[in-house]
Short mmCIF file of C-alpha atoms (C1' of nucleotides) in Angstrom, two decimals:
data_model
loop_
_atom_site.label_atom_id
_atom_site.label_comp_id
_atom_site.label_asym_id
_atom_site.label_seq_id
_atom_site.Cartn_x
_atom_site.Cartn_y
_atom_site.Cartn_z
CA UNK A 1 0.00 0.00 0.00
CA UNK A 2 2.61 2.58 1.08
CA UNK A 3 5.36 3.00 -1.51
CA UNK A 4 8.51 1.07 -0.69
CA UNK A 5 11.17 3.42 0.60
CA UNK A 6 14.62 1.87 0.49
CA UNK A 7 16.39 0.61 -2.56
CA UNK A 8 16.15 -2.85 -1.09
CA UNK A 9 12.39 -2.90 -0.89
CA UNK A 10 12.12 -1.36 -4.31
CA UNK A 11 14.24 -4.11 -5.79
CA UNK A 12 12.27 -6.74 -4.00
CA UNK A 13 9.00 -5.33 -5.29
CA UNK A 14 10.49 -5.15 -8.78
CA UNK A 15 11.57 -8.79 -8.63
CA UNK A 16 8.13 -9.81 -7.50
CA UNK A 17 6.45 -7.83 -10.24
CA UNK A 18 8.83 -9.20 -12.81
CA UNK A 19 8.05 -12.74 -11.79
CA UNK A 20 4.29 -12.21 -11.78
CA UNK A 21 4.30 -10.45 -15.15
CA UNK A 22 6.49 -13.07 -16.76
CA UNK A 23 4.40 -15.87 -15.35
CA UNK A 24 1.09 -14.43 -16.48
CA UNK A 25 2.48 -13.74 -19.92
CA UNK A 26 3.80 -17.25 -20.36
CA UNK A 27 0.62 -18.78 -18.99
CA UNK A 28 -1.54 -16.82 -21.42
CA UNK A 29 0.81 -17.51 -24.32
CA UNK A 30 1.33 -21.23 -23.89
CA UNK A 31 -1.35 -22.33 -21.44
CA UNK A 32 -1.11 -22.74 -17.70
CA UNK A 33 -0.38 -26.45 -17.66
CA UNK A 34 2.15 -26.22 -20.45
CA UNK A 35 4.36 -23.85 -18.49
CA UNK A 36 6.47 -25.23 -15.66
CA UNK A 37 7.71 -23.37 -12.65
CA UNK A 38 11.23 -23.84 -13.95
CA UNK A 39 10.22 -22.19 -17.23
CA UNK A 40 8.85 -19.17 -15.42
CA UNK A 41 11.92 -18.87 -13.26
CA UNK A 42 14.24 -19.12 -16.26
CA UNK A 43 12.30 -16.57 -18.30
CA UNK A 44 12.15 -14.16 -15.37
CA UNK A 45 15.84 -14.84 -14.78
CA UNK A 46 15.49 -15.77 -11.13
CA UNK A 47 16.09 -18.94 -9.19
CA UNK A 48 13.20 -21.26 -8.47
CA UNK A 49 13.66 -20.72 -4.77
CA UNK A 50 13.43 -16.98 -5.28
CA UNK A 51 10.15 -17.44 -7.06
CA UNK A 52 8.79 -19.43 -4.16
CA UNK A 53 10.01 -16.87 -1.68
CA UNK A 54 7.63 -14.40 -3.33
CA UNK A 55 4.70 -16.68 -4.15
CA UNK A 56 3.44 -19.60 -2.14
CA UNK A 57 2.41 -21.69 -5.10
CA UNK A 58 2.20 -21.79 -8.85
CA UNK A 59 -1.47 -20.87 -8.70
CA UNK A 60 -0.75 -17.80 -6.59
CA UNK A 61 1.13 -16.34 -9.53
CA UNK A 62 -2.13 -16.02 -11.43
CA UNK A 63 -4.06 -14.25 -8.69
CA UNK A 64 -1.35 -11.80 -7.76
CA UNK A 65 -3.28 -8.76 -8.97
CA UNK A 66 -6.55 -9.71 -7.37
CA UNK A 67 -5.12 -10.53 -3.99
CA UNK A 68 -6.83 -7.57 -2.36
CA UNK A 69 -10.24 -8.97 -3.24
CA UNK A 70 -10.06 -10.36 0.25
CA UNK A 71 -10.21 -6.93 1.78
CA UNK A 72 -12.66 -5.32 -0.61
CA UNK A 73 -15.68 -7.16 0.69
CA UNK A 74 -14.82 -6.59 4.30
CA UNK A 75 -14.21 -2.92 3.53
CA UNK A 76 -17.54 -2.64 1.78
CA UNK A 77 -19.02 -3.40 5.19
CA UNK A 78 -16.78 -1.39 7.45
CA UNK A 79 -16.36 1.66 5.21
CA UNK A 80 -19.91 2.05 3.97
CA UNK A 81 -22.05 5.15 4.42
CA UNK A 82 -23.43 5.21 7.94
CA UNK A 83 -27.02 4.92 6.83
CA UNK A 84 -26.54 2.26 4.19
CA UNK A 85 -27.60 -1.28 5.10
CA UNK A 86 -25.04 -4.02 4.76
CA UNK A 87 -26.50 -6.10 1.97
CA UNK A 88 -26.93 -3.30 -0.58
CA UNK A 89 -23.39 -2.17 0.15
CA UNK A 90 -22.17 -5.68 -0.55
CA UNK A 91 -24.19 -5.81 -3.73
CA UNK A 92 -22.56 -2.65 -5.02
CA UNK A 93 -19.11 -3.99 -4.32
CA UNK A 94 -19.92 -7.37 -5.81
CA UNK A 95 -21.17 -5.76 -8.98
CA UNK A 96 -17.90 -3.87 -9.30
CA UNK A 97 -15.85 -7.01 -8.67
CA UNK A 98 -17.75 -9.07 -11.20
CA UNK A 99 -17.50 -6.27 -13.74
CA UNK A 100 -13.78 -6.09 -13.19
CA UNK A 101 -13.37 -9.78 -13.96
CA UNK A 102 -15.04 -9.23 -17.32
CA UNK A 103 -13.08 -6.07 -18.07
CA UNK A 104 -10.67 -5.68 -20.94
CA UNK A 105 -7.52 -6.38 -18.99
CA UNK A 106 -8.74 -9.16 -16.72
CA UNK A 107 -10.93 -11.16 -19.06
CA UNK A 108 -8.23 -13.38 -20.64
CA UNK A 109 -6.90 -14.29 -17.22
CA UNK A 110 -10.34 -15.26 -15.97
CA UNK A 111 -11.00 -17.25 -19.09
CA UNK A 112 -7.84 -19.18 -18.35
CA UNK A 113 -8.89 -19.66 -14.74
CA UNK A 114 -12.25 -21.02 -15.79
CA UNK A 115 -10.53 -23.45 -18.14
CA UNK A 116 -8.02 -24.75 -15.60
CA UNK A 117 -9.24 -27.05 -12.81
CA UNK A 118 -6.26 -26.36 -10.58
CA UNK A 119 -6.94 -22.64 -10.76
CA UNK A 120 -10.64 -23.06 -10.13
CA UNK A 121 -9.86 -25.04 -7.02
CA UNK A 122 -7.43 -22.42 -5.84
CA UNK A 123 -9.95 -19.67 -6.41
CA UNK A 124 -12.50 -21.66 -4.49
CA UNK A 125 -10.24 -21.98 -1.48
CA UNK A 126 -9.50 -18.27 -1.71
CA UNK A 127 -13.22 -17.59 -1.62
CA UNK A 128 -13.48 -19.52 1.62
CA UNK A 129 -10.88 -17.27 3.20
CA UNK A 130 -12.66 -14.21 1.91
CA UNK A 131 -15.94 -15.45 3.30
CA UNK A 132 -14.38 -15.84 6.71
CA UNK A 133 -13.00 -12.34 6.80
CA UNK A 134 -16.29 -10.98 5.52
CA UNK A 135 -18.13 -12.93 8.18
CA UNK A 136 -15.93 -11.33 10.81
CA UNK A 137 -16.66 -7.88 9.45
CA UNK A 138 -20.40 -8.48 9.44
CA UNK A 139 -20.34 -10.00 12.91
CA UNK A 140 -18.37 -7.04 14.21
CA UNK A 141 -20.86 -4.65 12.70
CA UNK A 142 -23.76 -6.46 14.31
CA UNK A 143 -22.02 -7.02 17.61
CA UNK A 144 -22.16 -10.77 17.24
CA UNK A 145 -19.36 -13.26 17.85
CA UNK A 146 -17.24 -13.83 14.75
CA UNK A 147 -18.16 -17.49 14.70
CA UNK A 148 -21.86 -16.69 14.43
CA UNK A 149 -23.42 -19.18 12.06
CA UNK A 150 -25.79 -16.57 10.65
CA UNK A 151 -22.96 -14.21 9.73
CA UNK A 152 -20.83 -16.95 8.26
CA UNK A 153 -23.79 -18.09 6.22
CA UNK A 154 -24.51 -14.67 4.76
CA UNK A 155 -20.81 -14.23 4.00
CA UNK A 156 -20.70 -17.59 2.25
CA UNK A 157 -23.72 -16.69 0.17
CA UNK A 158 -22.09 -13.42 -0.86
CA UNK A 159 -18.88 -15.07 -2.00
CA UNK A 160 -20.91 -17.70 -3.82
CA UNK A 161 -22.42 -14.85 -5.74
CA UNK A 162 -19.04 -14.03 -7.18
CA UNK A 163 -18.45 -17.36 -8.85
CA UNK A 164 -22.09 -17.88 -9.81
CA UNK A 165 -22.45 -14.47 -11.38
CA UNK A 166 -19.19 -14.71 -13.27
CA UNK A 167 -20.36 -17.89 -14.91
CA UNK A 168 -23.80 -16.57 -15.77
CA UNK A 169 -24.74 -15.37 -19.23
CA UNK A 170 -25.55 -11.91 -17.88
CA UNK A 171 -23.37 -11.34 -14.84
CA UNK A 172 -25.00 -8.06 -13.83
CA UNK A 173 -28.47 -9.53 -13.83
CA UNK A 174 -27.19 -12.57 -11.99
CA UNK A 175 -25.77 -10.42 -9.21
CA UNK A 176 -29.15 -8.78 -8.81
CA UNK A 177 -30.96 -12.08 -8.81
CA UNK A 178 -28.65 -13.70 -6.28
CA UNK A 179 -28.70 -10.66 -4.04
CA UNK A 180 -32.48 -10.71 -3.99
CA UNK A 181 -32.10 -14.14 -2.43
CA UNK A 182 -29.42 -12.96 -0.05
CA UNK A 183 -31.56 -10.03 0.98
CA UNK A 184 -34.39 -12.42 1.79
CA UNK A 185 -32.08 -14.72 3.71
CA UNK A 186 -30.80 -11.75 5.66
CA UNK A 187 -34.29 -10.51 6.43
CA UNK A 188 -35.44 -13.73 8.09
CA UNK A 189 -32.40 -13.90 10.33
CA UNK A 190 -31.84 -10.24 11.09
CA UNK A 191 -35.35 -8.85 10.96
CA UNK A 192 -35.94 -5.10 10.78
CA UNK A 193 -32.27 -4.35 10.89
CA UNK A 194 -32.04 -0.65 11.64
CA UNK A 195 -29.87 1.45 9.37
CA UNK A 196 -26.69 1.45 11.32
CA UNK A 197 -25.48 3.72 14.02
CA UNK A 198 -25.04 1.17 16.63
CA UNK A 199 -27.03 -1.52 18.12
CA UNK A 200 -29.62 -3.38 16.20
CA UNK A 201 -29.72 -5.98 18.90
CA UNK A 202 -33.05 -7.09 17.55
CA UNK A 203 -31.04 -9.59 15.58
CA UNK A 204 -31.74 -13.10 16.65
CA UNK A 205 -28.57 -15.07 16.99
CA UNK A 206 -30.06 -18.26 15.70
CA UNK A 207 -31.27 -21.15 17.82
CA UNK A 208 -28.40 -20.88 20.19
CA UNK A 209 -26.03 -21.73 17.40
CA UNK A 210 -23.06 -19.52 16.74
CA UNK A 211 -22.82 -17.77 20.03
CA UNK A 212 -24.38 -15.41 22.49
CA UNK A 213 -25.16 -11.82 21.59
CA UNK A 214 -24.03 -8.98 23.73
CA UNK A 215 -26.55 -9.44 26.50
CA UNK B 1 -24.34 -50.97 -5.69
CA UNK B 2 -24.98 -54.46 -7.09
CA UNK B 3 -22.75 -57.05 -5.49
CA UNK B 4 -19.72 -57.92 -7.63
CA UNK B 5 -20.26 -61.24 -9.34
CA UNK B 6 -17.06 -62.77 -10.68
CA UNK B 7 -14.02 -63.65 -8.67
CA UNK B 8 -12.23 -60.93 -10.57
CA UNK B 9 -14.51 -58.14 -9.46
CA UNK B 10 -14.56 -59.45 -5.95
CA UNK B 11 -10.78 -59.37 -5.83
CA UNK B 12 -10.72 -55.89 -7.25
CA UNK B 13 -13.21 -54.68 -4.68
CA UNK B 14 -11.19 -56.36 -1.94
CA UNK B 15 -8.01 -54.68 -3.10
CA UNK B 16 -9.73 -51.32 -3.16
CA UNK B 17 -11.18 -51.83 0.29
CA UNK B 18 -7.85 -53.00 1.62
CA UNK B 19 -6.16 -49.89 0.30
CA UNK B 20 -8.79 -47.53 1.67
CA UNK B 21 -8.84 -49.18 5.09
CA UNK B 22 -5.08 -49.25 5.37
CA UNK B 23 -4.82 -45.63 4.30
CA UNK B 24 -7.43 -44.37 6.71
CA UNK B 25 -5.87 -46.35 9.56
CA UNK B 26 -2.40 -44.97 8.87
CA UNK B 27 -3.72 -41.45 8.44
CA UNK B 28 -5.55 -41.56 11.75
CA UNK B 29 -2.60 -43.19 13.51
CA UNK B 30 0.22 -40.97 12.29
CA UNK B 31 -1.50 -37.96 10.76
CA UNK B 32 -2.39 -37.33 7.15
CA UNK B 33 0.69 -35.32 6.23
CA UNK B 34 3.05 -37.70 7.98
CA UNK B 35 1.98 -40.63 5.82
CA UNK B 36 3.22 -40.82 2.25
CA UNK B 37 1.56 -42.57 -0.64
CA UNK B 38 4.46 -44.99 -0.71
CA UNK B 39 3.86 -45.80 2.94
CA UNK B 40 0.23 -46.62 2.26
CA UNK B 41 1.08 -48.75 -0.73
CA UNK B 42 3.73 -50.66 1.21
CA UNK B 43 1.47 -51.25 4.20
CA UNK B 44 -1.41 -52.36 1.98
CA UNK B 45 1.07 -54.49 0.06
CA UNK B 46 0.23 -53.11 -3.35
CA UNK B 47 2.16 -51.12 -5.90
CA UNK B 48 1.84 -47.37 -5.97
CA UNK B 49 0.39 -47.57 -9.46
CA UNK B 50 -2.23 -50.00 -8.25
CA UNK B 51 -3.22 -47.57 -5.57
CA UNK B 52 -3.66 -44.84 -8.14
CA UNK B 53 -5.66 -47.11 -10.39
CA UNK B 54 -8.26 -47.29 -7.63
CA UNK B 55 -8.08 -43.74 -6.30
CA UNK B 56 -7.46 -40.59 -8.24
CA UNK B 57 -5.51 -38.85 -5.52
CA UNK B 58 -4.23 -39.14 -1.99
CA UNK B 59 -7.14 -37.08 -0.72
CA UNK B 60 -9.66 -39.36 -2.39
CA UNK B 61 -8.54 -42.15 -0.05
CA UNK B 62 -10.05 -40.28 2.86
CA UNK B 63 -13.44 -39.67 1.29
CA UNK B 64 -13.91 -43.16 -0.09
CA UNK B 65 -16.81 -43.97 2.20
CA UNK B 66 -18.65 -40.72 1.64
CA UNK B 67 -18.41 -40.73 -2.12
CA UNK B 68 -22.13 -41.22 -2.55
CA UNK B 69 -22.83 -37.92 -0.83
CA UNK B 70 -22.95 -36.59 -4.34
CA UNK B 71 -26.06 -38.55 -5.17
CA UNK B 72 -27.84 -38.23 -1.86
CA UNK B 73 -28.79 -34.59 -2.30
CA UNK B 74 -29.96 -35.04 -5.87
CA UNK B 75 -31.96 -38.08 -4.78
CA UNK B 76 -33.54 -36.14 -1.97
CA UNK B 77 -35.07 -34.01 -4.71
CA UNK B 78 -35.97 -36.64 -7.26
CA UNK B 79 -37.14 -39.35 -4.85
CA UNK B 80 -39.12 -37.24 -2.40
CA UNK B 81 -42.80 -37.71 -1.60
CA UNK B 82 -44.89 -36.21 -4.38
CA UNK B 83 -46.43 -33.59 -2.15
CA UNK B 84 -43.28 -32.56 -0.30
CA UNK B 85 -41.68 -29.25 -1.32
CA UNK B 86 -38.06 -29.32 -2.33
CA UNK B 87 -36.46 -27.30 0.44
CA UNK B 88 -37.84 -29.29 3.38
CA UNK B 89 -36.80 -32.49 1.65
CA UNK B 90 -33.29 -31.12 1.32
CA UNK B 91 -33.30 -30.07 4.94
CA UNK B 92 -34.16 -33.57 6.06
CA UNK B 93 -31.37 -35.06 4.00
CA UNK B 94 -28.90 -32.43 5.13
CA UNK B 95 -29.70 -33.10 8.75
CA UNK B 96 -28.99 -36.78 8.20
CA UNK B 97 -25.74 -36.08 6.43
CA UNK B 98 -24.50 -33.70 9.10
CA UNK B 99 -25.49 -36.15 11.81
CA UNK B 100 -23.55 -38.87 10.05
CA UNK B 101 -20.39 -36.79 10.03
CA UNK B 102 -20.62 -36.45 13.79
CA UNK B 103 -21.44 -40.10 14.33
CA UNK B 104 -19.27 -42.52 16.24
CA UNK B 105 -17.52 -44.01 13.24
CA UNK B 106 -17.04 -40.92 11.10
CA UNK B 107 -16.13 -38.33 13.70
CA UNK B 108 -12.37 -38.98 13.89
CA UNK B 109 -12.08 -38.84 10.13
CA UNK B 110 -13.89 -35.54 9.96
CA UNK B 111 -11.78 -34.16 12.76
CA UNK B 112 -8.74 -35.03 10.67
CA UNK B 113 -10.31 -33.41 7.61
CA UNK B 114 -10.97 -30.22 9.51
CA UNK B 115 -7.38 -30.16 10.68
CA UNK B 116 -5.82 -30.72 7.27
CA UNK B 117 -5.87 -27.88 4.72
CA UNK B 118 -5.37 -30.18 1.75
CA UNK B 119 -8.40 -32.23 2.76
CA UNK B 120 -10.54 -29.17 3.39
CA UNK B 121 -9.74 -27.94 -0.09
CA UNK B 122 -10.57 -31.29 -1.57
CA UNK B 123 -13.85 -31.43 0.28
CA UNK B 124 -14.62 -27.94 -0.96
CA UNK B 125 -14.09 -28.93 -4.57
CA UNK B 126 -16.25 -31.99 -4.00
CA UNK B 127 -18.99 -29.73 -2.68
CA UNK B 128 -18.87 -27.75 -5.90
CA UNK B 129 -19.49 -30.89 -7.90
CA UNK B 130 -22.31 -31.88 -5.59
CA UNK B 131 -23.86 -28.45 -5.96
CA UNK B 132 -23.85 -28.78 -9.72
CA UNK B 133 -25.59 -32.13 -9.71
CA UNK B 134 -28.08 -30.85 -7.16
CA UNK B 135 -28.69 -27.79 -9.31
CA UNK B 136 -29.47 -30.02 -12.24
CA UNK B 137 -31.91 -32.06 -10.18
CA UNK B 138 -33.70 -28.93 -8.97
CA UNK B 139 -33.78 -27.43 -12.43
CA UNK B 140 -35.21 -30.62 -13.85
CA UNK B 141 -37.88 -30.68 -11.19
CA UNK B 142 -38.87 -27.09 -11.97
CA UNK B 143 -38.60 -27.46 -15.72
CA UNK B 144 -35.84 -24.90 -15.91
CA UNK B 145 -32.58 -25.15 -17.85
CA UNK B 146 -29.81 -26.80 -15.82
CA UNK B 147 -27.70 -23.68 -16.02
CA UNK B 148 -30.37 -21.58 -14.36
CA UNK B 149 -28.68 -19.15 -12.03
CA UNK B 150 -31.47 -19.42 -9.50
CA UNK B 151 -31.18 -23.20 -9.25
CA UNK B 152 -27.42 -23.11 -9.07
CA UNK B 153 -27.65 -20.52 -6.34
CA UNK B 154 -30.03 -22.53 -4.21
CA UNK B 155 -27.88 -25.62 -4.71
CA UNK B 156 -24.78 -23.72 -3.67
CA UNK B 157 -26.51 -22.47 -0.55
CA UNK B 158 -27.54 -26.01 0.34
CA UNK B 159 -24.05 -27.41 0.03
CA UNK B 160 -22.71 -24.45 1.98
CA UNK B 161 -25.01 -25.57 4.75
CA UNK B 162 -23.07 -28.81 5.03
CA UNK B 163 -19.74 -27.26 5.83
CA UNK B 164 -21.19 -24.43 7.89
CA UNK B 165 -23.33 -26.70 10.03
CA UNK B 166 -20.55 -29.20 10.60
CA UNK B 167 -18.39 -26.47 12.02
CA UNK B 168 -21.08 -25.02 14.24
CA UNK B 169 -21.30 -25.69 17.94
CA UNK B 170 -24.76 -27.21 17.53
CA UNK B 171 -24.93 -28.68 14.04
CA UNK B 172 -28.62 -29.56 14.20
CA UNK B 173 -29.64 -26.06 15.18
CA UNK B 174 -27.32 -24.65 12.55
CA UNK B 175 -28.99 -26.68 9.83
CA UNK B 176 -32.34 -25.29 10.89
CA UNK B 177 -31.03 -21.75 11.00
CA UNK B 178 -29.37 -21.94 7.59
CA UNK B 179 -32.38 -23.59 6.03
CA UNK B 180 -34.60 -20.81 7.29
CA UNK B 181 -32.45 -18.54 5.16
CA UNK B 182 -32.53 -20.90 2.22
CA UNK B 183 -36.29 -21.16 2.48
CA UNK B 184 -36.54 -17.38 2.32
CA UNK B 185 -34.16 -17.21 -0.62
CA UNK B 186 -36.23 -19.82 -2.38
CA UNK B 187 -39.46 -18.00 -1.68
CA UNK B 188 -38.40 -14.75 -3.32
CA UNK B 189 -37.26 -16.48 -6.47
CA UNK B 190 -39.83 -19.25 -6.79
CA UNK B 191 -42.87 -17.66 -5.19
CA UNK B 192 -45.86 -19.79 -4.19
CA UNK B 193 -44.27 -22.95 -5.44
CA UNK B 194 -47.10 -25.45 -5.54
CA UNK B 195 -46.53 -28.78 -3.85
CA UNK B 196 -45.36 -30.77 -6.77
CA UNK B 197 -47.26 -32.75 -9.25
CA UNK B 198 -46.11 -30.97 -12.27
CA UNK B 199 -45.89 -27.49 -13.39
CA UNK B 200 -45.34 -24.65 -11.02
CA UNK B 201 -44.48 -22.44 -13.92
CA UNK B 202 -45.18 -19.46 -11.72
CA UNK B 203 -41.49 -19.53 -11.02
CA UNK B 204 -39.72 -16.48 -12.35
CA UNK B 205 -36.54 -17.34 -14.11
CA UNK B 206 -34.73 -14.31 -12.88
CA UNK B 207 -34.00 -11.21 -14.92
CA UNK B 208 -33.40 -13.13 -18.07
CA UNK B 209 -30.36 -14.75 -16.51
CA UNK B 210 -30.07 -18.48 -16.53
CA UNK B 211 -32.42 -19.28 -19.33
CA UNK B 212 -35.95 -19.38 -20.60
CA UNK B 213 -38.62 -21.39 -18.84
CA UNK B 214 -40.74 -23.87 -20.69
CA UNK B 215 -42.89 -21.36 -22.46
"C1'" DT C 1 34.87 5.04 5.84
"C1'" DT C 2 34.98 0.71 7.35
"C1'" DT C 3 32.76 -2.96 9.53
"C1'" DT C 4 28.92 -5.62 10.71
"C1'" DT C 5 24.38 -7.59 10.13
"C1'" DA C 6 20.84 -9.51 7.88
"C1'" DA C 7 17.68 -9.66 4.03
"C1'" DA C 8 17.44 -11.30 -0.61
"C1'" DA C 9 18.82 -14.19 -4.11
"C1'" DG C 10 21.21 -18.24 -5.71
"C1'" DC C 11 22.57 -23.37 -6.24
"C1'" DT C 12 22.11 -28.18 -5.40
"C1'" DA C 13 19.66 -31.90 -4.24
"C1'" DA C 14 16.09 -33.88 -2.69
"C1'" DC C 15 10.95 -35.11 -1.26
"C1'" DC C 16 6.40 -36.24 -2.59
"C1'" DG C 17 2.29 -36.90 -5.39
"C1'" DT C 18 1.38 -38.51 -9.76
"C1'" DT C 19 1.90 -40.62 -14.44
"C1'" DA C 20 3.85 -43.15 -18.59
"C1'" DG C 21 5.59 -47.21 -20.32
"C1'" DT C 22 5.91 -52.01 -20.18
"C1'" DG C 23 5.21 -56.60 -19.11
"C1'" DC C 24 3.26 -60.42 -16.44
"C1'" DT C 25 -0.52 -63.10 -14.46
"C1'" DA C 26 -4.88 -64.94 -13.94
"C1'" DC C 27 -9.75 -64.60 -14.60
"C1'" DG C 28 -13.77 -65.01 -17.86
"C1'" DG C 29 -15.96 -65.81 -22.24
"C1'" DT C 30 -15.82 -68.81 -26.16
"C1'" DA D 1 -8.30 -75.55 -23.96
"C1'" DC D 2 -7.62 -70.91 -25.71
"C1'" DC D 3 -7.49 -66.23 -26.23
"C1'" DG D 4 -8.52 -61.49 -24.88
"C1'" DT D 5 -8.09 -58.44 -21.45
"C1'" DA D 6 -8.45 -56.59 -16.71
"C1'" DG D 7 -5.76 -56.09 -12.86
"C1'" DC D 8 -1.52 -55.53 -10.90
"C1'" DA D 9 3.54 -54.78 -10.53
"C1'" DC D 10 7.98 -52.52 -11.56
"C1'" DT D 11 10.98 -48.88 -13.02
"C1'" DA D 12 11.67 -44.35 -14.09
"C1'" DA D 13 10.43 -40.16 -14.61
"C1'" DC D 14 7.94 -35.44 -14.36
"C1'" DG D 15 6.54 -31.26 -11.95
"C1'" DG D 16 5.63 -28.57 -7.76
"C1'" DT D 17 7.78 -27.65 -3.54
"C1'" DT D 18 11.24 -27.41 0.22
"C1'" DA D 19 15.68 -27.84 2.97
"C1'" DG D 20 20.41 -26.64 3.49
"C1'" DC D 21 23.93 -23.80 2.53
"C1'" DT D 22 26.60 -20.07 0.07
"C1'" DT D 23 26.92 -15.60 -2.11
"C1'" DT D 24 25.57 -10.98 -2.93
"C1'" DT D 25 24.09 -6.45 -1.42
"C1'" DA D 26 21.50 -2.92 0.95
"C1'" DA D 27 21.24 -0.88 5.44
"C1'" DA D 28 22.83 0.17 9.99
"C1'" DA D 29 26.66 0.49 13.43
"C1'" DA D 30 31.30 1.64 14.39
#
DNA sequence: TTTTTAAAAGCTAACCGTTAGTGCTACGGT
DNA sequence: ACCGTAGCACTAACGGTTAGCTTTTAAAAA
């Protein structure tokens, strides 16, 4: 986020960028499975171990640019306008994310992801992480324990929307359709959720599942 | 399903069972990551290639017994009582499945799964497959195209329930809670779904997403 | 400046899951 | 009894990933 200051950090960032760019280029040129880690390392002119000191796995190379997806959803909750309900805020963000995947620059990458089982699996496991952090953000906003089943469920539904909408014929319409369902799911579990500033303790915490609310 | 008839098939089934049993025993004894494929093969007294001719991956060894989970959800839809709505039928089945994971015999295995990232990922990708086959079953029942976003969404929510409920403090209550949400999500997209025998074409197919209904 | 320290990058060699290639053996259909 | 083939074994390798250790180089201490 903050620009690297010393020459050392600048070089490190440059190496990382170089590796990611080279990898993505090779993957798109020759196909993900047809390019080995050793190929990427050679083309980027770094050692294999250096590559793995920057990226945890071959798949991670592909998602380098979208790594902050994790925070965007949580931020959509924490940084939203004070009077905006949670679900519409999430819908806005989700629409932007889905649009981005279909955008000029990102589309070829996502086409490759969709065509590569290993990458689909990786994305799926990423989505689980994202759902957890989103669940924490929602729970914090509602003053519920982070492990609350209701919050984790809503978060899971929201991240499902990402993969479902991306695969739909009309992603925008799909986001709307799925979020109508999410809105309904939200409404039965957190009825009459007040706008925001503070304590909509009217939320029922489920049938004792998940955890005890504040009082 | 049908008992193997010839000596050949019996031997093959025995080999497979032997491998699966040995693997699960070693995994539970020493830990999944501490046991290599070559260890399993040696202990089961088969060649590594034989092992992989029966199981597609190391992870698959763990889920051998629960492989038919895939069909159970779809069957819960197709084989339900003619006057039972879809969602309650799915809830019943889900409750049974979650219960089974916590049962005497299966609990240690699932504890190991929860503790092993590789197995969690594998389970996750299995759940995606299950969701797709469930989506097809639902779509068929409603006379909608299999790619219908609404059906895929409901199916995804249902399979989410499995992992969310398993991890909850009170799995039974969690299933109920999550299915209240699913019921609500269903209701907004398939309003006033008649009981069953035939054509509840009142279902809206979303905003043109997914596909065209029968007429 | 010089010295010191430690992060970053490199090299080698291996581990582990998985697969290809090949051949042998024994079951099952004729 | 015979042949076709399914099942299994063996070796060897491939590709992602990691451990161990050395070399470079930026940054901080002297």
